mmCIF file of C-alpha atoms in Angstrom:
data_model
loop_
_atom_site.group_PDB
_atom_site.id
_atom_site.type_symbol
_atom_site.label_atom_id
_atom_site.label_comp_id
_atom_site.label_asym_id
_atom_site.label_seq_id
_atom_site.Cartn_x
_atom_site.Cartn_y
_atom_site.Cartn_z
ATOM 1 C CA MET A 78 0.000 0.000 0.000
ATOM 2 C CA THR A 79 1.172 3.537 -0.766
ATOM 3 C CA ASP A 80 2.561 5.445 2.224
ATOM 4 C CA PRO A 81 -0.057 8.144 3.026
ATOM 5 C CA ALA A 82 2.735 10.663 3.634
ATOM 6 C CA ALA A 83 3.834 10.208 0.022
ATOM 7 C CA THR A 84 0.483 11.472 -1.240
ATOM 8 C CA GLY A 85 -0.200 14.196 1.344
ATOM 9 C CA PRO A 86 -0.210 17.957 0.683
ATOM 10 C CA ALA A 87 3.425 18.480 1.739
ATOM 11 C CA ALA A 88 4.691 15.785 -0.598
ATOM 12 C CA VAL A 89 2.564 16.984 -3.503
ATOM 13 C CA ALA A 90 3.504 20.622 -2.939
ATOM 14 C CA SER A 91 7.186 19.710 -3.130
ATOM 15 C CA SER A 92 6.771 17.879 -6.440
ATOM 16 C CA GLY A 93 7.488 20.992 -8.479
ATOM 17 C CA TYR A 94 4.296 21.155 -10.616
ATOM 18 C CA ALA A 95 2.104 24.022 -9.470
ATOM 19 C CA ALA A 96 0.361 27.169 -10.684
ATOM 20 C CA THR A 97 -2.092 29.726 -9.363
ATOM 21 C CA PHE A 98 -5.181 30.504 -11.450
ATOM 22 C CA ARG A 99 -7.168 33.725 -11.006
ATOM 23 C CA CYS A 100 -10.536 35.060 -12.167
ATOM 24 C CA GLY A 101 -11.784 38.353 -10.793
ATOM 25 C CA ASN A 102 -10.973 38.307 -7.079
ATOM 26 C CA ALA A 103 -10.956 34.505 -6.891
ATOM 27 C CA ALA A 104 -7.775 32.422 -6.823
ATOM 28 C CA VAL A 105 -6.959 28.702 -6.777
ATOM 29 C CA THR A 106 -3.524 27.088 -6.587
ATOM 30 C CA LEU A 107 -3.099 23.641 -8.078
ATOM 31 C CA HIS A 108 -0.297 21.437 -6.733
ATOM 32 C CA THR A 109 0.310 18.102 -8.440
ATOM 33 C CA ASP A 110 2.929 15.415 -8.967
ATOM 34 C CA SER A 111 1.781 15.059 -12.584
ATOM 35 C CA ALA A 112 3.073 17.306 -15.355
ATOM 36 C CA TYR A 113 0.202 15.998 -17.479
ATOM 37 C CA ALA A 114 -2.404 17.181 -14.939
ATOM 38 C CA LEU A 115 -0.992 20.698 -14.833
ATOM 39 C CA ALA A 116 -0.822 20.810 -18.624
ATOM 40 C CA GLU A 117 -4.496 19.801 -18.839
ATOM 41 C CA ALA A 118 -5.509 22.535 -16.415
ATOM 42 C CA ARG A 119 -3.635 25.100 -18.485
ATOM 43 C CA ARG A 120 -5.159 23.794 -21.708
ATOM 44 C CA ILE A 121 -8.807 23.790 -20.626
ATOM 45 C CA LEU A 122 -8.917 26.832 -18.346
ATOM 46 C CA TYR A 123 -8.247 29.303 -21.150
ATOM 47 C CA ALA A 124 -10.079 32.186 -19.462
ATOM 48 C CA TYR A 125 -8.204 32.167 -16.164
ATOM 49 C CA ASP A 126 -5.105 34.237 -15.551
ATOM 50 C CA GLU A 127 -2.236 31.884 -14.704
ATOM 51 C CA GLN A 128 0.615 32.913 -12.424
ATOM 52 C CA PRO A 129 3.465 31.115 -10.627
ATOM 53 C CA ALA A 130 2.234 29.228 -7.578
ATOM 54 C CA GLY A 131 1.476 31.613 -4.739
ATOM 55 C CA PRO A 132 -1.145 32.626 -2.177
ATOM 56 C CA ALA A 133 -4.711 31.645 -3.044
ATOM 57 C CA THR A 134 -8.079 31.271 -1.360
ATOM 58 C CA TRP A 135 -8.240 27.548 -2.213
ATOM 59 C CA HIS A 136 -5.467 24.986 -2.684
ATOM 60 C CA ILE A 137 -5.849 21.693 -4.537
ATOM 61 C CA TYR A 138 -3.380 18.838 -4.071
ATOM 62 C CA LEU A 139 -3.722 16.289 -6.860
ATOM 63 C CA THR A 140 -1.657 13.123 -6.885
ATOM 64 C CA LEU A 141 -1.395 9.718 -8.530
ATOM 65 C CA ASP A 142 -1.940 6.825 -6.087
ATOM 66 C CA PRO A 143 -2.405 3.392 -7.708
ATOM 67 C CA ASP A 144 -3.481 1.929 -4.332
ATOM 68 C CA VAL A 145 -6.197 4.454 -3.519
ATOM 69 C CA ALA A 146 -8.991 1.901 -3.975
ATOM 70 C CA SER A 147 -7.699 0.023 -0.907
ATOM 71 C CA SER A 148 -8.345 3.036 1.349
ATOM 72 C CA ALA A 149 -10.987 2.598 4.040
ATOM 73 C CA ASN A 150 -12.701 5.712 2.672
ATOM 74 C CA ALA A 151 -13.103 4.217 -0.791
ATOM 75 C CA THR A 152 -16.687 3.164 -0.165
ATOM 76 C CA THR A 153 -20.105 3.697 -1.728
ATOM 77 C CA ASP A 154 -21.888 3.723 1.643
ATOM 78 C CA GLY A 155 -22.314 7.500 1.782
ATOM 79 C CA ARG A 156 -24.683 10.009 0.238
ATOM 80 C CA ARG A 157 -24.650 9.873 -3.555
ATOM 81 C CA PHE A 158 -24.118 12.925 -5.776
ATOM 82 C CA ASP A 159 -24.614 13.045 -9.528
ATOM 83 C CA ILE A 160 -21.478 14.908 -10.645
ATOM 84 C CA GLY A 161 -21.925 14.120 -14.368
ATOM 85 C CA PRO A 162 -21.530 13.039 -17.004
ATOM 86 C CA GLN A 163 -22.930 9.666 -15.883
ATOM 87 C CA THR A 164 -20.601 9.756 -12.870
ATOM 88 C CA TYR A 165 -21.410 9.594 -9.153
ATOM 89 C CA ALA A 166 -19.564 10.594 -6.007
ATOM 90 C CA TYR A 167 -20.286 9.074 -2.581
ATOM 91 C CA GLU A 168 -19.806 11.382 0.396
ATOM 92 C CA ARG A 169 -18.857 10.684 3.986
ATOM 93 C CA ALA A 170 -19.211 14.000 5.798
ATOM 94 C CA ALA A 171 -17.635 15.330 8.982
ATOM 95 C CA GLU A 172 -18.157 18.698 10.706
ATOM 96 C CA SER A 173 -16.181 20.897 8.303
ATOM 97 C CA SER A 174 -14.899 18.413 5.758
ATOM 98 C CA SER A 175 -16.107 15.663 3.465
ATOM 99 C CA VAL A 176 -14.550 12.643 1.798
ATOM 100 C CA PHE A 177 -15.866 11.712 -1.658
ATOM 101 C CA TRP A 178 -15.216 8.411 -3.410
ATOM 102 C CA VAL A 179 -15.757 8.362 -7.190
ATOM 103 C CA PRO A 180 -15.585 4.674 -8.168
ATOM 104 C CA ASP A 181 -15.935 5.234 -11.925
ATOM 105 C CA ARG A 182 -12.757 7.337 -11.841
ATOM 106 C CA SER A 183 -11.052 5.474 -8.961
ATOM 107 C CA THR A 184 -10.580 8.805 -7.227
ATOM 108 C CA LEU A 185 -10.745 9.811 -3.554
ATOM 109 C CA LEU A 186 -11.263 13.479 -2.658
ATOM 110 C CA HIS A 187 -10.963 15.060 0.785
ATOM 111 C CA ALA A 188 -12.469 18.551 0.845
ATOM 112 C CA ASP A 189 -11.806 20.682 3.930
ATOM 113 C CA GLN A 190 -14.099 23.722 3.771
ATOM 114 C CA GLU A 191 -12.525 25.360 6.815
ATOM 115 C CA ALA A 192 -8.924 25.041 5.591
ATOM 116 C CA ARG A 193 -10.072 25.623 2.004
ATOM 117 C CA LYS A 194 -8.104 22.787 0.521
ATOM 118 C CA VAL A 195 -8.909 19.659 -1.462
ATOM 119 C CA VAL A 196 -6.625 16.617 -1.385
ATOM 120 C CA VAL A 197 -7.208 14.269 -4.304
ATOM 121 C CA ARG A 198 -5.774 10.811 -5.002
ATOM 122 C CA CYS A 199 -6.307 9.206 -8.416
ATOM 123 C CA ALA A 200 -5.518 5.615 -9.311
ATOM 124 C CA THR A 201 -4.685 6.202 -12.969
ATOM 125 C CA THR A 202 -3.039 8.733 -15.246
ATOM 126 C CA GLU A 203 -6.179 8.708 -17.413
ATOM 127 C CA ALA A 204 -8.187 10.034 -14.442
ATOM 128 C CA ILE A 205 -5.747 12.603 -13.106
ATOM 129 C CA GLY A 206 -5.693 14.732 -16.266
ATOM 130 C CA PRO A 207 -9.441 15.507 -16.513
ATOM 131 C CA TRP A 208 -9.679 16.119 -12.756
ATOM 132 C CA ALA A 209 -7.146 18.981 -12.802
ATOM 133 C CA PRO A 210 -9.216 21.583 -14.720
ATOM 134 C CA ARG A 211 -12.453 20.350 -13.214
ATOM 135 C CA LEU A 212 -11.299 20.806 -9.614
ATOM 136 C CA VAL A 213 -9.750 24.214 -10.217
ATOM 137 C CA ARG A 214 -12.973 25.342 -11.890
ATOM 138 C CA GLN A 215 -15.064 24.004 -8.970
ATOM 139 C CA ALA A 216 -13.061 25.950 -6.414
ATOM 140 C CA MET A 217 -12.969 29.066 -8.592
ATOM 141 C CA THR A 218 -16.715 28.994 -9.281
ATOM 142 C CA GLY A 219 -17.534 28.526 -5.599
ATOM 143 C CA GLN A 220 -15.667 31.750 -4.830
ATOM 144 C CA LEU A 221 -17.251 33.651 -7.721
ATOM 145 C CA LEU A 222 -20.752 32.609 -6.664
ATOM 146 C CA ALA A 223 -20.008 33.736 -3.107
ATOM 147 C CA GLU A 224 -18.923 37.129 -4.484
ATOM 148 C CA GLY A 225 -22.279 37.608 -6.183
ATOM 149 C CA MET A 226 -21.835 36.094 -9.621
ATOM 150 C CA ILE A 227 -24.611 34.172 -11.361
ATOM 151 C CA TYR A 228 -24.534 31.358 -13.911
ATOM 152 C CA ALA A 229 -26.042 32.235 -17.290
ATOM 153 C CA HIS A 230 -26.763 29.684 -20.016
ATOM 154 C CA ALA A 231 -25.243 31.818 -22.725
ATOM 155 C CA ALA A 232 -22.630 32.131 -25.428
ATOM 156 C CA ALA A 233 -20.756 35.386 -25.860
ATOM 157 C CA PHE A 234 -18.311 37.240 -28.062
ATOM 158 C CA THR A 235 -17.136 40.816 -28.443
ATOM 159 C CA VAL A 236 -16.931 42.796 -31.672
ATOM 160 C CA ARG A 237 -16.170 46.468 -32.232
ATOM 161 C CA GLU A 238 -15.772 46.856 -28.457
ATOM 162 C CA ARG A 239 -19.324 45.663 -27.848
ATOM 163 C CA GLY A 240 -20.225 42.564 -25.880
ATOM 164 C CA ILE A 241 -22.791 40.253 -27.512
ATOM 165 C CA LEU A 242 -24.524 37.933 -25.059
ATOM 166 C CA ILE A 243 -26.429 35.078 -26.784
ATOM 167 C CA ALA A 244 -28.811 33.482 -24.297
ATOM 168 C CA GLY A 245 -31.343 30.693 -24.514
ATOM 169 C CA HIS A 246 -32.241 27.130 -23.721
ATOM 170 C CA ARG A 247 -30.597 24.111 -25.274
ATOM 171 C CA GLY A 248 -31.094 23.771 -29.015
ATOM 172 C CA ARG A 249 -32.159 27.362 -29.710
ATOM 173 C CA GLY A 250 -29.070 28.280 -31.767
ATOM 174 C CA LYS A 251 -26.578 29.860 -29.360
ATOM 175 C CA THR A 252 -23.532 28.090 -30.821
ATOM 176 C CA THR A 253 -24.640 28.690 -34.412
ATOM 177 C CA THR A 254 -25.091 32.404 -33.726
ATOM 178 C CA LEU A 255 -21.729 32.589 -31.962
ATOM 179 C CA LEU A 256 -19.709 30.824 -34.672
ATOM 180 C CA THR A 257 -21.528 32.683 -37.433
ATOM 181 C CA GLY A 258 -20.871 36.036 -35.783
ATOM 182 C CA LEU A 259 -17.194 35.291 -35.192
ATOM 183 C CA HIS A 260 -16.657 34.264 -38.806
ATOM 184 C CA HIS A 261 -18.602 36.980 -40.588
ATOM 185 C CA LEU A 262 -18.223 39.896 -38.182
ATOM 186 C CA GLY A 263 -14.902 39.101 -36.547
ATOM 187 C CA GLY A 264 -14.369 39.756 -32.877
ATOM 188 C CA ASP A 265 -13.145 37.892 -29.823
ATOM 189 C CA TYR A 266 -14.397 34.542 -28.508
ATOM 190 C CA VAL A 267 -15.607 34.590 -24.903
ATOM 191 C CA THR A 268 -17.631 31.437 -24.217
ATOM 192 C CA ASN A 269 -19.891 28.928 -25.922
ATOM 193 C CA ASP A 270 -22.364 27.715 -23.329
ATOM 194 C CA ARG A 271 -21.925 29.263 -19.916
ATOM 195 C CA LEU A 272 -21.101 32.717 -18.604
ATOM 196 C CA MET A 273 -20.609 33.990 -15.058
ATOM 197 C CA LEU A 274 -22.309 37.385 -14.711
ATOM 198 C CA HIS A 275 -21.556 39.927 -12.016
ATOM 199 C CA ALA A 276 -23.654 43.056 -11.501
ATOM 200 C CA SER A 277 -22.493 45.881 -9.249
ATOM 201 C CA ASP A 278 -24.118 49.253 -8.663
ATOM 202 C CA THR A 279 -22.476 50.691 -11.772
ATOM 203 C CA ARG A 280 -21.239 47.850 -13.986
ATOM 204 C CA LEU A 281 -22.127 44.471 -15.457
ATOM 205 C CA HIS A 282 -19.344 42.027 -16.310
ATOM 206 C CA GLY A 283 -19.263 38.545 -17.829
ATOM 207 C CA TYR A 284 -16.558 35.939 -17.263
ATOM 208 C CA PRO A 285 -16.293 32.651 -19.193
ATOM 209 C CA TRP A 286 -16.877 29.351 -17.440
ATOM 210 C CA PRO A 287 -14.030 27.745 -19.409
ATOM 211 C CA MET A 288 -14.733 24.484 -21.201
ATOM 212 C CA PRO A 289 -14.426 22.952 -24.699
ATOM 213 C CA LEU A 290 -16.942 24.028 -27.330
ATOM 214 C CA ARG A 291 -19.564 21.546 -28.514
ATOM 215 C CA ALA A 292 -21.160 22.184 -31.925
ATOM 216 C CA GLY A 293 -23.848 20.340 -33.834
ATOM 217 C CA ILE A 294 -22.911 18.896 -37.208
ATOM 218 C CA GLY A 295 -25.582 21.016 -38.900
ATOM 219 C CA THR A 296 -23.812 24.138 -37.649
ATOM 220 C CA LEU A 297 -20.395 22.892 -38.780
ATOM 221 C CA ALA A 298 -21.724 21.901 -42.193
ATOM 222 C CA ALA A 299 -23.253 25.362 -42.711
ATOM 223 C CA LEU A 300 -19.930 27.120 -42.120
ATOM 224 C CA PRO A 301 -17.411 26.371 -44.897
ATOM 225 C CA HIS A 302 -14.352 27.045 -42.733
ATOM 226 C CA LEU A 303 -15.505 24.410 -40.217
ATOM 227 C CA ARG A 304 -16.742 21.652 -42.544
ATOM 228 C CA HIS A 305 -13.475 19.762 -42.173
ATOM 229 C CA ARG A 306 -14.483 19.065 -38.560
ATOM 230 C CA LEU A 307 -17.454 16.943 -39.627
ATOM 231 C CA PRO A 308 -16.850 13.269 -38.781
ATOM 232 C CA ALA A 309 -16.443 11.296 -42.010
ATOM 233 C CA GLY A 310 -19.381 9.040 -41.170
ATOM 234 C CA HIS A 311 -21.745 12.010 -40.908
ATOM 235 C CA ARG A 312 -20.847 13.766 -44.140
ATOM 236 C CA PRO A 313 -23.243 11.713 -46.349
ATOM 237 C CA LEU A 314 -26.251 12.795 -44.257
ATOM 238 C CA THR A 315 -28.703 15.189 -45.862
ATOM 239 C CA THR A 316 -28.774 18.805 -44.731
ATOM 240 C CA GLU A 317 -32.000 18.174 -42.833
ATOM 241 C CA GLN A 318 -30.519 15.122 -41.096
ATOM 242 C CA LYS A 319 -27.414 17.050 -40.068
ATOM 243 C CA TRP A 320 -29.437 19.781 -38.395
ATOM 244 C CA VAL A 321 -31.371 17.321 -36.223
ATOM 245 C CA PHE A 322 -28.499 14.908 -35.523
ATOM 246 C CA PRO A 323 -28.212 14.767 -31.697
ATOM 247 C CA ASP A 324 -24.475 14.211 -31.271
ATOM 248 C CA LYS A 325 -22.082 17.131 -30.943
ATOM 249 C CA VAL A 326 -18.518 17.626 -32.139
ATOM 250 C CA VAL A 327 -16.084 18.778 -29.453
ATOM 251 C CA ILE A 328 -13.643 21.576 -30.269
ATOM 252 C CA GLU A 329 -10.927 21.914 -27.650
ATOM 253 C CA PRO A 330 -9.627 25.296 -26.421
ATOM 254 C CA ASP A 331 -6.335 24.624 -28.241
ATOM 255 C CA ASP A 332 -8.302 24.869 -31.486
ATOM 256 C CA PHE A 333 -10.345 28.001 -30.717
ATOM 257 C CA SER A 334 -8.038 30.025 -32.960
ATOM 258 C CA GLY A 335 -9.577 28.190 -35.924
ATOM 259 C CA LEU A 336 -12.971 29.668 -35.020
ATOM 260 C CA LEU A 337 -11.732 33.237 -35.244
ATOM 261 C CA HIS A 338 -11.496 35.619 -38.176
ATOM 262 C CA HIS A 339 -10.282 39.132 -38.905
ATOM 263 C CA GLY A 340 -7.655 39.034 -36.128
ATOM 264 C CA GLY A 341 -9.949 37.896 -33.330
ATOM 265 C CA THR A 342 -8.591 36.549 -30.056
ATOM 266 C CA VAL A 343 -9.854 34.555 -27.056
ATOM 267 C CA ALA A 344 -11.052 36.910 -24.302
ATOM 268 C CA SER A 345 -11.154 36.408 -20.541
ATOM 269 C CA GLN A 346 -14.071 38.766 -19.842
ATOM 270 C CA MET A 347 -16.667 40.977 -21.487
ATOM 271 C CA THR A 348 -19.187 43.715 -20.749
ATOM 272 C CA PRO A 349 -22.617 42.867 -22.217
ATOM 273 C CA SER A 350 -23.857 45.619 -24.522
ATOM 274 C CA VAL A 351 -26.668 43.775 -26.271
ATOM 275 C CA MET A 352 -28.463 40.462 -25.737
ATOM 276 C CA ILE A 353 -29.732 38.120 -28.430
ATOM 277 C CA TRP A 354 -32.284 35.348 -27.976
ATOM 278 C CA PRO A 355 -31.910 33.189 -31.096
ATOM 279 C CA ARG A 356 -34.734 31.072 -32.484
ATOM 280 C CA LEU A 357 -33.175 29.028 -35.273
ATOM 281 C CA ASP A 358 -35.260 26.794 -37.506
ATOM 282 C CA PRO A 359 -33.330 25.279 -40.453
ATOM 283 C CA SER A 360 -36.541 25.039 -42.504
ATOM 284 C CA ARG A 361 -37.112 28.770 -42.238
ATOM 285 C CA THR A 362 -36.300 31.124 -45.106
ATOM 286 C CA GLY A 363 -35.297 34.650 -44.256
ATOM 287 C CA VAL A 364 -34.522 36.381 -40.980
ATOM 288 C CA SER A 365 -36.736 38.471 -38.744
ATOM 289 C CA VAL A 366 -35.713 40.533 -35.719
ATOM 290 C CA GLU A 367 -37.926 41.806 -32.923
ATOM 291 C CA ARG A 368 -37.050 43.935 -29.922
ATOM 292 C CA VAL A 369 -37.964 42.267 -26.622
ATOM 293 C CA ASP A 370 -39.673 44.493 -24.080
ATOM 294 C CA PRO A 371 -37.462 45.108 -21.014
ATOM 295 C CA ASP A 372 -40.198 43.884 -18.663
ATOM 296 C CA GLU A 373 -40.374 40.586 -20.582
ATOM 297 C CA VAL A 374 -36.589 40.333 -20.520
ATOM 298 C CA HIS A 375 -36.485 40.842 -16.758
ATOM 299 C CA GLN A 376 -39.263 38.377 -15.992
ATOM 300 C CA THR A 377 -37.895 35.734 -18.361
ATOM 301 C CA LEU A 378 -34.433 35.946 -16.811
ATOM 302 C CA LEU A 379 -35.968 35.469 -13.373
ATOM 303 C CA ASP A 380 -38.327 32.648 -14.395
ATOM 304 C CA THR A 381 -35.587 30.714 -16.193
ATOM 305 C CA ARG A 382 -32.788 31.660 -13.791
ATOM 306 C CA MET A 383 -30.766 33.087 -16.685
ATOM 307 C CA PHE A 384 -31.907 30.203 -18.923
ATOM 308 C CA MET A 385 -30.284 27.674 -16.599
ATOM 309 C CA HIS A 386 -33.775 26.240 -16.046
ATOM 310 C CA ASP A 387 -36.307 25.477 -18.755
ATOM 311 C CA PRO A 388 -39.797 25.544 -17.192
ATOM 312 C CA ALA A 389 -41.154 23.420 -20.047
ATOM 313 C CA ARG A 390 -38.456 20.722 -20.130
ATOM 314 C CA GLY A 391 -36.786 20.927 -16.716
ATOM 315 C CA THR A 392 -33.107 21.678 -16.252
ATOM 316 C CA SER A 393 -31.512 23.224 -19.322
ATOM 317 C CA ALA A 394 -27.942 23.449 -18.014
ATOM 318 C CA HIS A 395 -26.672 21.522 -15.002
ATOM 319 C CA ILE A 396 -24.979 23.131 -12.010
ATOM 320 C CA ASN A 397 -22.640 20.764 -10.185
ATOM 321 C CA GLN A 398 -21.181 22.674 -7.238
ATOM 322 C CA TRP A 399 -20.883 19.466 -5.255
ATOM 323 C CA LEU A 400 -17.340 19.876 -3.952
ATOM 324 C CA VAL A 401 -17.132 23.595 -3.101
ATOM 325 C CA PRO A 402 -20.700 24.762 -2.441
ATOM 326 C CA GLY A 403 -21.967 28.196 -3.378
ATOM 327 C CA PRO A 404 -23.922 30.553 -1.092
ATOM 328 C CA ALA A 405 -27.309 29.851 0.471
ATOM 329 C CA ASP A 406 -30.350 29.865 -1.805
ATOM 330 C CA GLU A 407 -31.686 33.177 -0.508
ATOM 331 C CA VAL A 408 -28.329 34.843 -1.181
ATOM 332 C CA THR A 409 -28.188 33.384 -4.691
ATOM 333 C CA ASP A 410 -31.739 34.584 -5.337
ATOM 334 C CA ALA A 411 -30.774 38.126 -4.344
ATOM 335 C CA HIS A 412 -27.793 37.993 -6.709
ATOM 336 C CA LEU A 413 -30.093 36.715 -9.469
ATOM 337 C CA ARG A 414 -32.566 39.562 -8.988
ATOM 338 C CA ARG A 415 -29.832 42.185 -9.105
ATOM 339 C CA THR A 416 -28.214 40.683 -12.207
ATOM 340 C CA ALA A 417 -31.519 40.247 -14.049
ATOM 341 C CA ALA A 418 -32.421 43.881 -13.368
ATOM 342 C CA ALA A 419 -29.051 45.062 -14.690
ATOM 343 C CA LEU A 420 -29.192 42.888 -17.797
ATOM 344 C CA ALA A 421 -32.749 44.002 -18.598
ATOM 345 C CA THR A 422 -31.432 47.537 -19.128
ATOM 346 C CA ARG A 423 -29.482 46.287 -22.162
ATOM 347 C CA PRO A 424 -31.294 46.068 -25.515
ATOM 348 C CA CYS A 425 -32.483 42.532 -26.225
ATOM 349 C CA TYR A 426 -33.543 41.087 -29.585
ATOM 350 C CA ARG A 427 -35.224 37.852 -30.584
ATOM 351 C CA ILE A 428 -33.821 36.690 -33.932
ATOM 352 C CA HIS A 429 -35.750 34.142 -35.995
ATOM 353 C CA ALA A 430 -33.430 32.668 -38.630
ATOM 354 C CA GLY A 431 -32.934 29.674 -40.869
ATOM 355 C CA ALA A 432 -29.888 27.753 -42.071
ATOM 356 C CA ASP A 433 -28.144 30.644 -43.847
ATOM 357 C CA PRO A 434 -25.247 31.806 -41.625
ATOM 358 C CA ALA A 435 -24.534 34.894 -43.737
ATOM 359 C CA ALA A 436 -28.108 36.149 -43.303
ATOM 360 C CA LEU A 437 -27.962 35.523 -39.547
ATOM 361 C CA ALA A 438 -24.652 37.381 -39.263
ATOM 362 C CA ALA A 439 -26.039 40.268 -41.318
ATOM 363 C CA ALA A 440 -28.926 40.605 -38.874
ATOM 364 C CA VAL A 441 -26.557 40.695 -35.893
ATOM 365 C CA GLY A 442 -24.320 43.188 -37.700
ATOM 366 C CA ALA A 443 -27.299 45.434 -38.439
ATOM 367 C CA LEU A 444 -28.155 45.507 -34.731
ATOM 368 C CA LEU A 445 -24.610 46.592 -33.935
ATOM 369 C CA ASP A 446 -24.706 49.271 -36.636
ATOM 370 C CA ALA A 447 -28.006 50.587 -35.328
ATOM 371 C CA GLY A 448 -26.651 50.747 -31.788
ATOM 372 C CA GLU A 449 -23.557 52.640 -32.906
ATOM 373 C CA SER A 450 -25.625 55.179 -34.833
ATOM 374 C CA ARG A 451 -27.659 56.177 -31.779
#
């Protein structure tokens, strides 16, 4: 059996692989004995500012331990959490700390809320890599939520110094609008599916929840510069079949540069100037745009919790703050009300469009032109 001292925080911290990640006022330091784990954190967490290891609110100690399954804490007797995708963690809780066993990943996690540290032991190299960005993001998001930020189910990019927030439930066309806008209008990529919004008395900011981009094959097929990403087996499908095909193609952060045009970059934050609620229907011909009344915007954002919840279909985007919890519900609700009120002061447009990306981009561009002329 592995000597516990060899996998403890002191041993991991002395291994030489460490970095501090920052977003807003939040900071997390990752310590690991795996160069691969640190490289994965750097690769996925594109939106966080990385610095040499230093002081941070939370510290994560991530190590490889082939014998972790023999630990007495490696048990499924505790409370079960769905941590996705199709993965469960089993918790044994103490007063200020919890131990989680994740059998599908052969991983044991000890989270100490009082000391603000997480000690993680993984049995395999295959498991340790994906855990690194996920754990840093958990600890970072917990801090951001406590500071007043709110999850939004939204894509976002910036163009001509204006922040475009594209919000909506699953399948409404957020990714198509994002990729179309980036290609035809230029601008900087912010996020594809999730944004952390923070409203203060005077400002509204958005920060990416960093993750790979997932695009439908209908979207990729409609954009000539991305058609090479279509899996070979899906290319013979008809246009109609591609648009309704359920599987997504993953584009990793390393490849985001291929989504950009006209000198665009990958941004770490944005200030929303305008909001778009896309309604894409591939069978539709033409594009129509309608201004959404601010009262409807405000109420919709509250009712859907920034489109994180679909009243008709249930959860639209999952929140899995299982390891580092966010604030109490009443605090989160107050943050939601403040953010919804701030966002409702921005112009919002519902765009009904079909399968023509150029026409969709032209409609978005016209909204920007109109805003600049006022």
